[in-house]
Amino acid sequence: MAVTKDTIQAGDGKTYPKQGDKLTMHYHGTLASNGQKFDASRDRGRPFSFTIGVGQVIRGWDEGVMTMSLGEKSVLHITSDYGYGPRGAGGVIPPNADLDFEVELLRIN
């Protein structure tokens, strides 16, 4: 299906990630069905870094975060086929769960 985005706070509007860039961001993940939190980078006291567009993260992040500009804070609504699909994840994300992630793009390297 897809990933959709609701912008909470606009970014700079000119600096966007490209495939292969290393990104640093904060995120807060919840189940779309009931709002139950399953993960948050701030709970660990440090942002999360990854390389975009190379399959290190779920498809919904690879596609959704590419539409964000530096400093932007948005909610990504991710259908299960762009998330963890029928396998779920880590015993906290059930199979075929739609997900919501509040994400803040802090750095693009």
mmCIF file of N, CA and C in Angstrom, residues 22-105:
data_model
loop_
_atom_site.group_PDB
_atom_site.id
_atom_site.type_symbol
_atom_site.label_atom_id
_atom_site.label_comp_id
_atom_site.label_asym_id
_atom_site.label_seq_id
_atom_site.Cartn_x
_atom_site.Cartn_y
_atom_site.Cartn_z
ATOM 1 N N LYS A 22 23.870 9.158 5.075
ATOM 2 C CA LYS A 22 23.714 8.712 6.464
ATOM 3 C C LYS A 22 22.877 9.765 7.189
ATOM 4 N N LEU A 23 21.774 9.313 7.783
ATOM 5 C CA LEU A 23 20.851 10.210 8.465
ATOM 6 C C LEU A 23 20.882 9.965 9.963
ATOM 7 N N THR A 24 20.634 11.015 10.717
ATOM 8 C CA THR A 24 20.480 10.918 12.162
ATOM 9 C C THR A 24 19.126 11.513 12.499
ATOM 10 N N MET A 25 18.345 10.766 13.283
ATOM 11 C CA MET A 25 17.000 11.227 13.596
ATOM 12 C C MET A 25 16.524 10.692 14.935
ATOM 13 N N HIS A 26 15.521 11.359 15.476
ATOM 14 C CA HIS A 26 14.785 10.843 16.620
ATOM 15 C C HIS A 26 13.475 10.300 16.090
ATOM 16 N N TYR A 27 12.969 9.255 16.734
ATOM 17 C CA TYR A 27 11.684 8.689 16.327
ATOM 18 C C TYR A 27 10.944 8.137 17.532
ATOM 19 N N HIS A 28 9.644 8.011 17.347
ATOM 20 C CA HIS A 28 8.739 7.456 18.361
ATOM 21 C C HIS A 28 7.737 6.610 17.581
ATOM 22 N N GLY A 29 7.767 5.295 17.773
ATOM 23 C CA GLY A 29 6.912 4.391 17.005
ATOM 24 C C GLY A 29 5.734 3.883 17.805
ATOM 25 N N THR A 30 4.544 3.904 17.184
ATOM 26 C CA THR A 30 3.334 3.388 17.827
ATOM 27 C C THR A 30 2.561 2.511 16.850
ATOM 28 N N LEU A 31 1.749 1.623 17.402
ATOM 29 C CA LEU A 31 0.837 0.832 16.586
ATOM 30 C C LEU A 31 -0.320 1.733 16.176
ATOM 31 N N ALA A 32 -0.652 1.744 14.888
ATOM 32 C CA ALA A 32 -1.729 2.603 14.402
ATOM 33 C C ALA A 32 -3.078 2.203 14.989
ATOM 34 N N SER A 33 -3.246 0.931 15.296
ATOM 35 C CA SER A 33 -4.539 0.424 15.763
ATOM 36 C C SER A 33 -4.934 0.930 17.145
ATOM 37 N N ASN A 34 -3.941 1.146 18.025
ATOM 38 C CA ASN A 34 -4.291 1.516 19.401
ATOM 39 C C ASN A 34 -3.360 2.561 20.026
ATOM 40 N N GLY A 35 -2.369 3.042 19.266
ATOM 41 C CA GLY A 35 -1.460 4.061 19.776
ATOM 42 C C GLY A 35 -0.416 3.565 20.757
ATOM 43 N N GLN A 36 -0.316 2.244 20.927
ATOM 44 C CA GLN A 36 0.658 1.683 21.871
ATOM 45 C C GLN A 36 2.080 1.892 21.361
ATOM 46 N N LYS A 37 2.917 2.517 22.206
ATOM 47 C CA LYS A 37 4.320 2.743 21.840
ATOM 48 C C LYS A 37 5.068 1.418 21.872
ATOM 49 N N PHE A 38 5.902 1.193 20.844
ATOM 50 C CA PHE A 38 6.748 0.002 20.838
ATOM 51 C C PHE A 38 8.229 0.346 20.823
ATOM 52 N N ASP A 39 8.589 1.580 20.502
ATOM 53 C CA ASP A 39 10.000 1.950 20.475
ATOM 54 C C ASP A 39 10.120 3.467 20.384
ATOM 55 N N ALA A 40 11.206 4.008 20.945
ATOM 56 C CA ALA A 40 11.488 5.439 20.847
ATOM 57 C C ALA A 40 12.972 5.672 21.085
ATOM 58 N N SER A 41 13.592 6.435 20.202
ATOM 59 C CA SER A 41 15.028 6.703 20.329
ATOM 60 C C SER A 41 15.340 7.520 21.579
ATOM 61 N N ARG A 42 14.469 8.418 21.963
ATOM 62 C CA ARG A 42 14.722 9.248 23.152
ATOM 63 C C ARG A 42 14.743 8.405 24.430
ATOM 64 N N ASP A 43 14.045 7.274 24.431
ATOM 65 C CA ASP A 43 14.085 6.381 25.596
ATOM 66 C C ASP A 43 15.492 5.831 25.822
ATOM 67 N N ARG A 44 16.276 5.742 24.751
ATOM 68 C CA ARG A 44 17.657 5.265 24.851
ATOM 69 C C ARG A 44 18.645 6.411 25.058
ATOM 70 N N GLY A 45 18.137 7.647 24.998
ATOM 71 C CA GLY A 45 18.974 8.807 25.266
ATOM 72 C C GLY A 45 19.881 9.226 24.133
ATOM 73 N N ARG A 46 19.635 8.704 22.926
ATOM 74 C CA ARG A 46 20.452 9.121 21.781
ATOM 75 C C ARG A 46 19.670 8.907 20.491
ATOM 76 N N PRO A 47 19.950 9.739 19.487
ATOM 77 C CA PRO A 47 19.257 9.570 18.209
ATOM 78 C C PRO A 47 19.721 8.315 17.478
ATOM 79 N N PHE A 48 18.972 7.954 16.459
ATOM 80 C CA PHE A 48 19.215 6.765 15.648
ATOM 81 C C PHE A 48 19.846 7.197 14.332
ATOM 82 N N SER A 49 20.876 6.487 13.886
ATOM 83 C CA SER A 49 21.535 6.780 12.610
ATOM 84 C C SER A 49 21.449 5.573 11.697
ATOM 85 N N PHE A 50 21.271 5.834 10.405
ATOM 86 C CA PHE A 50 21.205 4.768 9.409
ATOM 87 C C PHE A 50 21.486 5.356 8.032
ATOM 88 N N THR A 51 21.749 4.484 7.072
ATOM 89 C CA THR A 51 21.938 4.890 5.685
ATOM 90 C C THR A 51 20.622 4.691 4.952
ATOM 91 N N ILE A 52 20.148 5.738 4.297
ATOM 92 C CA ILE A 52 18.831 5.695 3.652
ATOM 93 C C ILE A 52 18.906 5.080 2.257
ATOM 94 N N GLY A 53 17.855 4.349 1.917
ATOM 95 C CA GLY A 53 17.699 3.834 0.561
ATOM 96 C C GLY A 53 18.467 2.574 0.256
ATOM 97 N N VAL A 54 19.000 1.901 1.282
ATOM 98 C CA VAL A 54 19.786 0.688 1.039
ATOM 99 C C VAL A 54 19.237 -0.514 1.808
ATOM 100 N N GLY A 55 18.010 -0.397 2.336
ATOM 101 C CA GLY A 55 17.377 -1.526 3.003
ATOM 102 C C GLY A 55 17.775 -1.745 4.450
ATOM 103 N N GLN A 56 18.406 -0.762 5.090
ATOM 104 C CA GLN A 56 18.762 -0.907 6.512
ATOM 105 C C GLN A 56 17.548 -0.753 7.420
ATOM 106 N N VAL A 57 16.512 -0.091 6.916
ATOM 107 C CA VAL A 57 15.292 0.159 7.690
ATOM 108 C C VAL A 57 14.088 -0.301 6.866
ATOM 109 N N ILE A 58 12.913 -0.260 7.467
ATOM 110 C CA ILE A 58 11.709 -0.679 6.745
ATOM 111 C C ILE A 58 11.458 0.229 5.539
ATOM 112 N N ARG A 59 10.759 -0.317 4.563
ATOM 113 C CA ARG A 59 10.488 0.405 3.318
ATOM 114 C C ARG A 59 9.776 1.740 3.579
ATOM 115 N N GLY A 60 8.869 1.771 4.543
ATOM 116 C CA GLY A 60 8.154 3.005 4.860
ATOM 117 C C GLY A 60 9.078 4.132 5.286
ATOM 118 N N TRP A 61 10.154 3.791 5.999
ATOM 119 C CA TRP A 61 11.146 4.803 6.362
ATOM 120 C C TRP A 61 11.978 5.187 5.145
ATOM 121 N N ASP A 62 12.462 4.199 4.393
ATOM 122 C CA ASP A 62 13.276 4.499 3.211
ATOM 123 C C ASP A 62 12.545 5.458 2.277
ATOM 124 N N GLU A 63 11.246 5.261 2.090
ATOM 125 C CA GLU A 63 10.493 6.115 1.170
ATOM 126 C C GLU A 63 9.996 7.392 1.842
ATOM 127 N N GLY A 64 9.497 7.285 3.067
ATOM 128 C CA GLY A 64 8.911 8.447 3.735
ATOM 129 C C GLY A 64 9.921 9.498 4.144
ATOM 130 N N VAL A 65 11.051 9.074 4.692
ATOM 131 C CA VAL A 65 12.052 10.031 5.173
ATOM 132 C C VAL A 65 12.702 10.772 4.010
ATOM 133 N N MET A 66 12.734 10.158 2.830
ATOM 134 C CA MET A 66 13.302 10.827 1.648
ATOM 135 C C MET A 66 12.518 12.088 1.278
ATOM 136 N N THR A 67 11.271 12.200 1.726
ATOM 137 C CA THR A 67 10.446 13.375 1.409
ATOM 138 C C THR A 67 10.583 14.477 2.454
ATOM 139 N N MET A 68 11.390 14.252 3.474
ATOM 140 C CA MET A 68 11.551 15.222 4.559
ATOM 141 C C MET A 68 12.787 16.086 4.338
ATOM 142 N N SER A 69 12.691 17.353 4.739
ATOM 143 C CA SER A 69 13.870 18.215 4.676
ATOM 144 C C SER A 69 14.507 18.322 6.062
ATOM 145 N N LEU A 70 15.743 18.753 6.084
ATOM 146 C CA LEU A 70 16.523 18.843 7.314
ATOM 147 C C LEU A 70 15.782 19.665 8.365
ATOM 148 N N GLY A 71 15.665 19.110 9.577
ATOM 149 C CA GLY A 71 14.991 19.785 10.675
ATOM 150 C C GLY A 71 13.501 19.509 10.757
ATOM 151 N N GLU A 72 12.953 18.844 9.751
ATOM 152 C CA GLU A 72 11.514 18.562 9.724
ATOM 153 C C GLU A 72 11.127 17.531 10.776
ATOM 154 N N LYS A 73 9.934 17.719 11.330
ATOM 155 C CA LYS A 73 9.338 16.735 12.225
ATOM 156 C C LYS A 73 7.988 16.365 11.619
ATOM 157 N N SER A 74 7.770 15.079 11.398
ATOM 158 C CA SER A 74 6.547 14.600 10.764
ATOM 159 C C SER A 74 6.111 13.284 11.373
ATOM 160 N N VAL A 75 4.873 12.908 11.091
ATOM 161 C CA VAL A 75 4.380 11.582 11.422
ATOM 162 C C VAL A 75 4.259 10.806 10.121
ATOM 163 N N LEU A 76 4.921 9.657 10.062
ATOM 164 C CA LEU A 76 4.805 8.755 8.919
ATOM 165 C C LEU A 76 3.786 7.680 9.275
ATOM 166 N N HIS A 77 2.744 7.566 8.448
ATOM 167 C CA HIS A 77 1.732 6.518 8.607
ATOM 168 C C HIS A 77 2.107 5.420 7.616
ATOM 169 N N ILE A 78 2.455 4.255 8.126
ATOM 170 C CA ILE A 78 3.040 3.194 7.302
ATOM 171 C C ILE A 78 2.153 1.959 7.344
ATOM 172 N N THR A 79 1.702 1.524 6.164
ATOM 173 C CA THR A 79 0.905 0.301 6.105
ATOM 174 C C THR A 79 1.817 -0.900 6.329
ATOM 175 N N SER A 80 1.222 -2.002 6.732
ATOM 176 C CA SER A 80 2.016 -3.165 7.157
ATOM 177 C C SER A 80 2.961 -3.669 6.078
ATOM 178 N N ASP A 81 2.559 -3.595 4.811
ATOM 179 C CA ASP A 81 3.431 -4.087 3.740
ATOM 180 C C ASP A 81 4.657 -3.196 3.542
ATOM 181 N N TYR A 82 4.645 -1.986 4.057
ATOM 182 C CA TYR A 82 5.804 -1.098 4.033
ATOM 183 C C TYR A 82 6.521 -1.102 5.386
ATOM 184 N N GLY A 83 5.977 -1.896 6.326
ATOM 185 C CA GLY A 83 6.564 -2.034 7.655
ATOM 186 C C GLY A 83 7.167 -3.416 7.823
ATOM 187 N N TYR A 84 6.596 -4.190 8.739
ATOM 188 C CA TYR A 84 7.139 -5.513 9.046
ATOM 189 C C TYR A 84 6.297 -6.652 8.495
ATOM 190 N N GLY A 85 5.183 -6.328 7.812
ATOM 191 C CA GLY A 85 4.384 -7.330 7.116
ATOM 192 C C GLY A 85 3.883 -8.456 7.998
ATOM 193 N N PRO A 86 3.742 -9.656 7.409
ATOM 194 C CA PRO A 86 3.162 -10.783 8.133
ATOM 195 C C PRO A 86 4.058 -11.346 9.238
ATOM 196 N N ARG A 87 5.339 -10.963 9.278
ATOM 197 C CA ARG A 87 6.229 -11.514 10.308
ATOM 198 C C ARG A 87 6.192 -10.712 11.606
ATOM 199 N N GLY A 88 5.744 -9.444 11.556
ATOM 200 C CA GLY A 88 5.811 -8.619 12.757
ATOM 201 C C GLY A 88 7.265 -8.393 13.148
ATOM 202 N N ALA A 89 7.489 -7.962 14.399
ATOM 203 C CA ALA A 89 8.870 -7.717 14.828
ATOM 204 C C ALA A 89 9.004 -7.756 16.340
ATOM 205 N N GLY A 90 10.015 -8.469 16.792
ATOM 206 C CA GLY A 90 10.459 -8.442 18.174
ATOM 207 C C GLY A 90 9.425 -8.740 19.238
ATOM 208 N N GLY A 91 8.337 -9.382 18.869
ATOM 209 C CA GLY A 91 7.308 -9.684 19.843
ATOM 210 C C GLY A 91 6.492 -8.478 20.281
ATOM 211 N N VAL A 92 6.811 -7.286 19.762
ATOM 212 C CA VAL A 92 6.068 -6.080 20.140
ATOM 213 C C VAL A 92 5.241 -5.506 18.995
ATOM 214 N N ILE A 93 5.594 -5.867 17.762
ATOM 215 C CA ILE A 93 4.815 -5.450 16.599
ATOM 216 C C ILE A 93 4.152 -6.697 16.039
ATOM 217 N N PRO A 94 2.819 -6.773 16.138
ATOM 218 C CA PRO A 94 2.133 -7.970 15.657
ATOM 219 C C PRO A 94 2.177 -8.087 14.135
ATOM 220 N N PRO A 95 1.923 -9.286 13.611
ATOM 221 C CA PRO A 95 1.859 -9.456 12.160
ATOM 222 C C PRO A 95 0.832 -8.511 11.539
ATOM 223 N N ASN A 96 1.161 -8.019 10.355
ATOM 224 C CA ASN A 96 0.268 -7.186 9.542
ATOM 225 C C ASN A 96 -0.184 -5.904 10.235
ATOM 226 N N ALA A 97 0.661 -5.350 11.105
ATOM 227 C CA ALA A 97 0.313 -4.128 11.835
ATOM 228 C C ALA A 97 0.693 -2.881 11.039
ATOM 229 N N ASP A 98 -0.250 -1.940 10.942
ATOM 230 C CA ASP A 98 0.055 -0.612 10.422
ATOM 231 C C ASP A 98 0.737 0.168 11.542
ATOM 232 N N LEU A 99 1.671 1.051 11.174
ATOM 233 C CA LEU A 99 2.505 1.744 12.157
ATOM 234 C C LEU A 99 2.478 3.252 11.948
ATOM 235 N N ASP A 100 2.653 3.990 13.032
ATOM 236 C CA ASP A 100 2.833 5.439 12.982
ATOM 237 C C ASP A 100 4.167 5.762 13.639
ATOM 238 N N PHE A 101 4.981 6.542 12.952
ATOM 239 C CA PHE A 101 6.265 6.979 13.498
ATOM 240 C C PHE A 101 6.321 8.498 13.478
ATOM 241 N N GLU A 102 6.528 9.103 14.650
ATOM 242 C CA GLU A 102 6.872 10.516 14.678
ATOM 243 C C GLU A 102 8.381 10.574 14.521
ATOM 244 N N VAL A 103 8.838 11.255 13.484
ATOM 245 C CA VAL A 103 10.265 11.295 13.173
ATOM 246 C C VAL A 103 10.737 12.739 13.044
ATOM 247 N N GLU A 104 11.964 12.980 13.493
ATOM 248 C CA GLU A 104 12.583 14.294 13.375
ATOM 249 C C GLU A 104 13.947 14.114 12.729
ATOM 250 N N LEU A 105 14.131 14.728 11.567
ATOM 251 C CA LEU A 105 15.374 14.596 10.810
ATOM 252 C C LEU A 105 16.392 15.611 11.329
#
